[in-house]
């Protein structure tokens, strides 16, 4: 567990259309995570198939790619203590109906195929996803608040 751990968080096309980009960014900012990369992209199906390569063959895969390619997404890299696991906890369960109120999906979504936000599920997958979405790399800078966030 490191304060330099990074996770890939992405507002999906439904989250962008529904005006939830700012809300999702605000939750990660307020929790104390540091934004180290961000972009708005309308991804191609080929790119999304790489992102979701592990799910190829699942019955929902074609619909998932179509949904994810239906509009722009906001991809971000957030850095901080236990970022991957904490990011997943902030997102809630894959199926929003099983997500607790207080989580992003539990507060803003109802359907598994319209669950508004993605978060890496492990440090290894975060590394792969960050390399896929930010081949140009992330931004290095000092957050002067760090002494108030970490001991
Ligand atoms: N998904 C779906 N139907 C399912 C399972 C997943 O439409 O039965 C979609 C859903 O949008 C989910 C995405 O596929 O977020 C990726 O699935 P994964 O199991 O990786 O869930 P996540 O990591 O996003 O919670
Ligand atoms: Mg996943």
PDB file of C-alpha atoms and ligand atoms in Angstrom:
ATOM      1  CA  UNK A   1       0.000   0.000   0.000  1.00  0.00           C
ATOM      2  CA  UNK A   2       1.597   3.246  -1.133  1.00  0.00           C
ATOM      3  CA  UNK A   3       0.583   6.899  -1.228  1.00  0.00           C
ATOM      4  CA  UNK A   4       1.829   6.818  -4.827  1.00  0.00           C
ATOM      5  CA  UNK A   5      -0.624   4.078  -5.888  1.00  0.00           C
ATOM      6  CA  UNK A   6      -2.554   5.045  -9.009  1.00  0.00           C
ATOM      7  CA  UNK A   7      -5.922   3.971 -10.375  1.00  0.00           C
ATOM      8  CA  UNK A   8      -7.704   4.548 -13.656  1.00  0.00           C
ATOM      9  CA  UNK A   9     -11.171   6.059 -13.183  1.00  0.00           C
ATOM     10  CA  UNK A  10     -13.394   6.745 -16.175  1.00  0.00           C
ATOM     11  CA  UNK A  11     -16.751   8.515 -16.400  1.00  0.00           C
ATOM     12  CA  UNK A  12     -18.675   6.451 -18.956  1.00  0.00           C
ATOM     13  CA  UNK A  13     -20.779   7.979 -21.790  1.00  0.00           C
ATOM     14  CA  UNK A  14     -23.950   7.958 -19.659  1.00  0.00           C
ATOM     15  CA  UNK A  15     -22.143   9.765 -16.827  1.00  0.00           C
ATOM     16  CA  UNK A  16     -20.933  12.441 -19.263  1.00  0.00           C
ATOM     17  CA  UNK A  17     -24.402  12.861 -20.823  1.00  0.00           C
ATOM     18  CA  UNK A  18     -26.045  13.056 -17.406  1.00  0.00           C
ATOM     19  CA  UNK A  19     -23.719  15.821 -16.232  1.00  0.00           C
ATOM     20  CA  UNK A  20     -22.022  13.750 -13.535  1.00  0.00           C
ATOM     21  CA  UNK A  21     -18.386  14.433 -14.497  1.00  0.00           C
ATOM     22  CA  UNK A  22     -17.948  17.202 -11.919  1.00  0.00           C
ATOM     23  CA  UNK A  23     -19.663  15.186  -9.190  1.00  0.00           C
ATOM     24  CA  UNK A  24     -17.372  12.193  -9.729  1.00  0.00           C
ATOM     25  CA  UNK A  25     -14.231  14.357  -9.877  1.00  0.00           C
ATOM     26  CA  UNK A  26     -15.336  16.172  -6.702  1.00  0.00           C
ATOM     27  CA  UNK A  27     -15.625  12.922  -4.740  1.00  0.00           C
ATOM     28  CA  UNK A  28     -12.057  11.879  -5.559  1.00  0.00           C
ATOM     29  CA  UNK A  29     -10.724  15.390  -4.898  1.00  0.00           C
ATOM     30  CA  UNK A  30     -12.499  15.709  -1.568  1.00  0.00           C
ATOM     31  CA  UNK A  31     -11.355  12.270  -0.429  1.00  0.00           C
ATOM     32  CA  UNK A  32      -7.756  13.463  -0.779  1.00  0.00           C
ATOM     33  CA  UNK A  33      -6.695  11.824  -4.019  1.00  0.00           C
ATOM     34  CA  UNK A  34      -4.447  13.693  -6.428  1.00  0.00           C
ATOM     35  CA  UNK A  35      -5.426  14.103 -10.084  1.00  0.00           C
ATOM     36  CA  UNK A  36      -2.408  13.200 -12.230  1.00  0.00           C
ATOM     37  CA  UNK A  37      -4.030  12.807 -15.683  1.00  0.00           C
ATOM     38  CA  UNK A  38      -7.373  13.570 -17.316  1.00  0.00           C
ATOM     39  CA  UNK A  39      -8.893  13.698 -20.809  1.00  0.00           C
ATOM     40  CA  UNK A  40     -12.206  13.641 -22.707  1.00  0.00           C
ATOM     41  CA  UNK A  41     -12.135  11.036 -25.483  1.00  0.00           C
ATOM     42  CA  UNK A  42     -14.622   9.463 -27.857  1.00  0.00           C
ATOM     43  CA  UNK A  43     -13.004   6.024 -27.891  1.00  0.00           C
ATOM     44  CA  UNK A  44     -13.141   3.602 -30.829  1.00  0.00           C
ATOM     45  CA  UNK A  45     -14.598   0.089 -30.427  1.00  0.00           C
ATOM     46  CA  UNK A  46     -11.074  -1.301 -31.055  1.00  0.00           C
ATOM     47  CA  UNK A  47      -9.640   0.730 -28.172  1.00  0.00           C
ATOM     48  CA  UNK A  48     -12.496  -0.295 -25.875  1.00  0.00           C
ATOM     49  CA  UNK A  49     -12.037  -3.954 -26.802  1.00  0.00           C
ATOM     50  CA  UNK A  50      -8.460  -3.641 -25.519  1.00  0.00           C
ATOM     51  CA  UNK A  51      -9.663  -1.958 -22.324  1.00  0.00           C
ATOM     52  CA  UNK A  52     -12.190  -4.746 -21.706  1.00  0.00           C
ATOM     53  CA  UNK A  53     -10.086  -7.587 -23.192  1.00  0.00           C
ATOM     54  CA  UNK A  54     -10.659  -9.749 -20.082  1.00  0.00           C
ATOM     55  CA  UNK A  55     -14.415  -9.744 -20.733  1.00  0.00           C
ATOM     56  CA  UNK A  56     -14.248 -10.848 -24.372  1.00  0.00           C
ATOM     57  CA  UNK A  57     -16.621 -13.797 -24.835  1.00  0.00           C
ATOM     58  CA  UNK A  58     -19.100 -12.665 -22.155  1.00  0.00           C
ATOM     59  CA  UNK A  59     -22.683 -12.394 -23.466  1.00  0.00           C
ATOM     60  CA  UNK A  60     -22.833  -8.679 -22.573  1.00  0.00           C
ATOM     61  CA  UNK A  61     -19.506  -7.846 -24.325  1.00  0.00           C
ATOM     62  CA  UNK A  62     -20.913  -6.551 -27.677  1.00  0.00           C
ATOM     63  CA  UNK A  63     -23.480  -4.379 -25.865  1.00  0.00           C
ATOM     64  CA  UNK A  64     -20.793  -3.094 -23.486  1.00  0.00           C
ATOM     65  CA  UNK A  65     -18.536  -1.998 -26.356  1.00  0.00           C
ATOM     66  CA  UNK A  66     -21.467  -0.319 -28.145  1.00  0.00           C
ATOM     67  CA  UNK A  67     -22.432   1.544 -24.950  1.00  0.00           C
ATOM     68  CA  UNK A  68     -18.869   2.641 -24.223  1.00  0.00           C
ATOM     69  CA  UNK A  69     -18.360   3.835 -27.825  1.00  0.00           C
ATOM     70  CA  UNK A  70     -21.701   5.694 -27.896  1.00  0.00           C
ATOM     71  CA  UNK A  71     -20.209   9.006 -26.731  1.00  0.00           C
ATOM     72  CA  UNK A  72     -17.194  10.609 -25.105  1.00  0.00           C
ATOM     73  CA  UNK A  73     -15.802   9.384 -21.804  1.00  0.00           C
ATOM     74  CA  UNK A  74     -13.628  11.192 -19.251  1.00  0.00           C
ATOM     75  CA  UNK A  75     -10.543   9.174 -18.359  1.00  0.00           C
ATOM     76  CA  UNK A  76      -8.581  10.100 -15.235  1.00  0.00           C
ATOM     77  CA  UNK A  77      -5.693   8.851 -13.154  1.00  0.00           C
ATOM     78  CA  UNK A  78      -6.004   9.417  -9.399  1.00  0.00           C
ATOM     79  CA  UNK A  79      -3.105   8.879  -7.029  1.00  0.00           C
ATOM     80  CA  UNK A  80      -3.104   8.252  -3.273  1.00  0.00           C
ATOM     81  CA  UNK A  81      -3.112   5.747  -0.424  1.00  0.00           C
ATOM     82  CA  UNK A  82      -4.655   2.413  -1.522  1.00  0.00           C
ATOM     83  CA  UNK A  83      -6.122   4.205  -4.582  1.00  0.00           C
ATOM     84  CA  UNK A  84      -7.271   1.070  -6.431  1.00  0.00           C
ATOM     85  CA  UNK A  85      -9.224  -0.568  -3.615  1.00  0.00           C
ATOM     86  CA  UNK A  86     -10.544   2.732  -2.277  1.00  0.00           C
ATOM     87  CA  UNK A  87     -11.602   3.791  -5.782  1.00  0.00           C
ATOM     88  CA  UNK A  88     -13.590   0.570  -6.163  1.00  0.00           C
ATOM     89  CA  UNK A  89     -15.215   1.108  -2.765  1.00  0.00           C
ATOM     90  CA  UNK A  90     -16.187   4.652  -3.795  1.00  0.00           C
ATOM     91  CA  UNK A  91     -17.718   3.306  -7.038  1.00  0.00           C
ATOM     92  CA  UNK A  92     -19.832   0.617  -5.366  1.00  0.00           C
ATOM     93  CA  UNK A  93     -20.794  -2.768  -6.808  1.00  0.00           C
ATOM     94  CA  UNK A  94     -20.855  -3.499 -10.556  1.00  0.00           C
ATOM     95  CA  UNK A  95     -24.643  -3.776 -10.368  1.00  0.00           C
ATOM     96  CA  UNK A  96     -25.909  -0.426  -9.042  1.00  0.00           C
ATOM     97  CA  UNK A  97     -28.877  -2.151  -7.398  1.00  0.00           C
ATOM     98  CA  UNK A  98     -26.370  -3.906  -5.131  1.00  0.00           C
ATOM     99  CA  UNK A  99     -24.404  -0.694  -4.449  1.00  0.00           C
ATOM    100  CA  UNK A 100     -24.814   1.015  -1.103  1.00  0.00           C
ATOM    101  CA  UNK A 101     -26.164   4.560  -0.987  1.00  0.00           C
ATOM    102  CA  UNK A 102     -23.168   6.853  -0.574  1.00  0.00           C
ATOM    103  CA  UNK A 103     -21.275   5.147  -3.389  1.00  0.00           C
ATOM    104  CA  UNK A 104     -21.161   6.683  -6.881  1.00  0.00           C
ATOM    105  CA  UNK A 105     -23.194   3.907  -8.516  1.00  0.00           C
ATOM    106  CA  UNK A 106     -25.421   3.584  -5.449  1.00  0.00           C
ATOM    107  CA  UNK A 107     -26.287   7.271  -5.635  1.00  0.00           C
ATOM    108  CA  UNK A 108     -26.595   7.831  -9.395  1.00  0.00           C
ATOM    109  CA  UNK A 109     -27.328   4.579 -11.252  1.00  0.00           C
ATOM    110  CA  UNK A 110     -29.816   1.716 -11.484  1.00  0.00           C
ATOM    111  CA  UNK A 111     -28.812  -0.575 -14.375  1.00  0.00           C
ATOM    112  CA  UNK A 112     -25.638  -2.669 -14.678  1.00  0.00           C
ATOM    113  CA  UNK A 113     -25.293  -1.701 -18.342  1.00  0.00           C
ATOM    114  CA  UNK A 114     -25.548   2.034 -17.459  1.00  0.00           C
ATOM    115  CA  UNK A 115     -23.428   2.226 -14.325  1.00  0.00           C
ATOM    116  CA  UNK A 116     -21.771   5.604 -15.180  1.00  0.00           C
ATOM    117  CA  UNK A 117     -18.213   5.009 -13.987  1.00  0.00           C
ATOM    118  CA  UNK A 118     -15.276   2.611 -14.332  1.00  0.00           C
ATOM    119  CA  UNK A 119     -12.508   1.921 -11.822  1.00  0.00           C
ATOM    120  CA  UNK A 120      -9.505  -0.410 -12.083  1.00  0.00           C
ATOM    121  CA  UNK A 121      -9.945  -3.645 -10.107  1.00  0.00           C
ATOM    122  CA  UNK A 122      -6.274  -4.323  -9.209  1.00  0.00           C
ATOM    123  CA  UNK A 123      -2.913  -2.541  -9.222  1.00  0.00           C
ATOM    124  CA  UNK A 124      -1.804  -4.612 -12.244  1.00  0.00           C
ATOM    125  CA  UNK A 125      -4.925  -3.784 -14.277  1.00  0.00           C
ATOM    126  CA  UNK A 126      -4.578  -0.112 -13.279  1.00  0.00           C
ATOM    127  CA  UNK A 127      -1.061  -0.099 -14.783  1.00  0.00           C
ATOM    128  CA  UNK A 128      -2.342  -1.647 -18.024  1.00  0.00           C
ATOM    129  CA  UNK A 129      -5.300   0.734 -18.244  1.00  0.00           C
ATOM    130  CA  UNK A 130      -3.180   3.835 -17.522  1.00  0.00           C
ATOM    131  CA  UNK A 131      -0.737   2.808 -20.272  1.00  0.00           C
ATOM    132  CA  UNK A 132      -3.623   2.190 -22.695  1.00  0.00           C
ATOM    133  CA  UNK A 133      -5.427   5.508 -22.073  1.00  0.00           C
ATOM    134  CA  UNK A 134      -2.398   7.710 -21.348  1.00  0.00           C
ATOM    135  CA  UNK A 135       0.449   6.479 -23.570  1.00  0.00           C
ATOM    136  CA  UNK A 136       1.875  10.030 -23.280  1.00  0.00           C
ATOM    137  CA  UNK A 137       2.261   9.486 -19.512  1.00  0.00           C
ATOM    138  CA  UNK A 138       0.852  11.230 -16.455  1.00  0.00           C
ATOM    139  CA  UNK A 139       1.682  14.623 -14.939  1.00  0.00           C
ATOM    140  CA  UNK A 140       4.198  14.821 -12.074  1.00  0.00           C
ATOM    141  CA  UNK A 141       3.682  17.665  -9.617  1.00  0.00           C
ATOM    142  CA  UNK A 142       3.672  18.360  -5.890  1.00  0.00           C
ATOM    143  CA  UNK A 143       0.381  18.751  -4.074  1.00  0.00           C
ATOM    144  CA  UNK A 144       1.101  21.189  -1.246  1.00  0.00           C
ATOM    145  CA  UNK A 145      -1.792  19.684   0.787  1.00  0.00           C
ATOM    146  CA  UNK A 146      -0.059  16.323   1.207  1.00  0.00           C
ATOM    147  CA  UNK A 147       1.028  17.032   4.800  1.00  0.00           C
ATOM    148  CA  UNK A 148      -2.655  17.488   5.709  1.00  0.00           C
ATOM    149  CA  UNK A 149      -3.768  14.279   3.969  1.00  0.00           C
ATOM    150  CA  UNK A 150      -1.017  11.826   4.973  1.00  0.00           C
ATOM    151  CA  UNK A 151       0.830  11.424   8.291  1.00  0.00           C
TER     152      UNK A 151
HETATM  153  N1  LIG B   1     -21.607  -5.330 -17.407  1.00  0.00           N
HETATM  154  C1  LIG B   1     -22.841  -5.586 -17.963  1.00  0.00           C
HETATM  155  N2  LIG B   1     -23.509  -6.739 -17.596  1.00  0.00           N
HETATM  156  C2  LIG B   1     -22.991  -7.607 -16.700  1.00  0.00           C
HETATM  157  C3  LIG B   1     -21.725  -7.348 -16.144  1.00  0.00           C
HETATM  158  C4  LIG B   1     -21.056  -6.205 -16.521  1.00  0.00           C
HETATM  159  O1  LIG B   1     -23.343  -4.795 -18.763  1.00  0.00           O
HETATM  160  O2  LIG B   1     -23.643  -8.633 -16.392  1.00  0.00           O
HETATM  161  C5  LIG B   1     -20.883  -4.106 -17.782  1.00  0.00           C
HETATM  162  C6  LIG B   1     -20.939  -3.050 -16.679  1.00  0.00           C
HETATM  163  O3  LIG B   1     -21.085  -1.775 -17.298  1.00  0.00           O
HETATM  164  C7  LIG B   1     -19.578  -3.186 -16.020  1.00  0.00           C
HETATM  165  C8  LIG B   1     -18.711  -3.546 -17.222  1.00  0.00           C
HETATM  166  O4  LIG B   1     -19.528  -4.392 -18.015  1.00  0.00           O
HETATM  167  O5  LIG B   1     -19.183  -1.999 -15.364  1.00  0.00           O
HETATM  168  C9  LIG B   1     -17.414  -4.253 -16.896  1.00  0.00           C
HETATM  169  O6  LIG B   1     -17.706  -5.398 -16.116  1.00  0.00           O
HETATM  170  P1  LIG B   1     -16.839  -5.753 -14.833  1.00  0.00           P
HETATM  171  O7  LIG B   1     -17.220  -7.120 -14.391  1.00  0.00           O
HETATM  172  O8  LIG B   1     -15.392  -5.480 -15.115  1.00  0.00           O
HETATM  173  O9  LIG B   1     -17.412  -4.723 -13.731  1.00  0.00           O
HETATM  174  P2  LIG B   1     -16.748  -3.423 -13.082  1.00  0.00           P
HETATM  175  O10 LIG B   1     -15.278  -3.719 -12.915  1.00  0.00           O
HETATM  176  O11 LIG B   1     -16.991  -2.268 -14.009  1.00  0.00           O
HETATM  177  O12 LIG B   1     -17.449  -3.237 -11.776  1.00  0.00           O
HETATM  178 MG1  LIG B   2     -13.861  -4.384 -14.281  1.00  0.00          MG
END
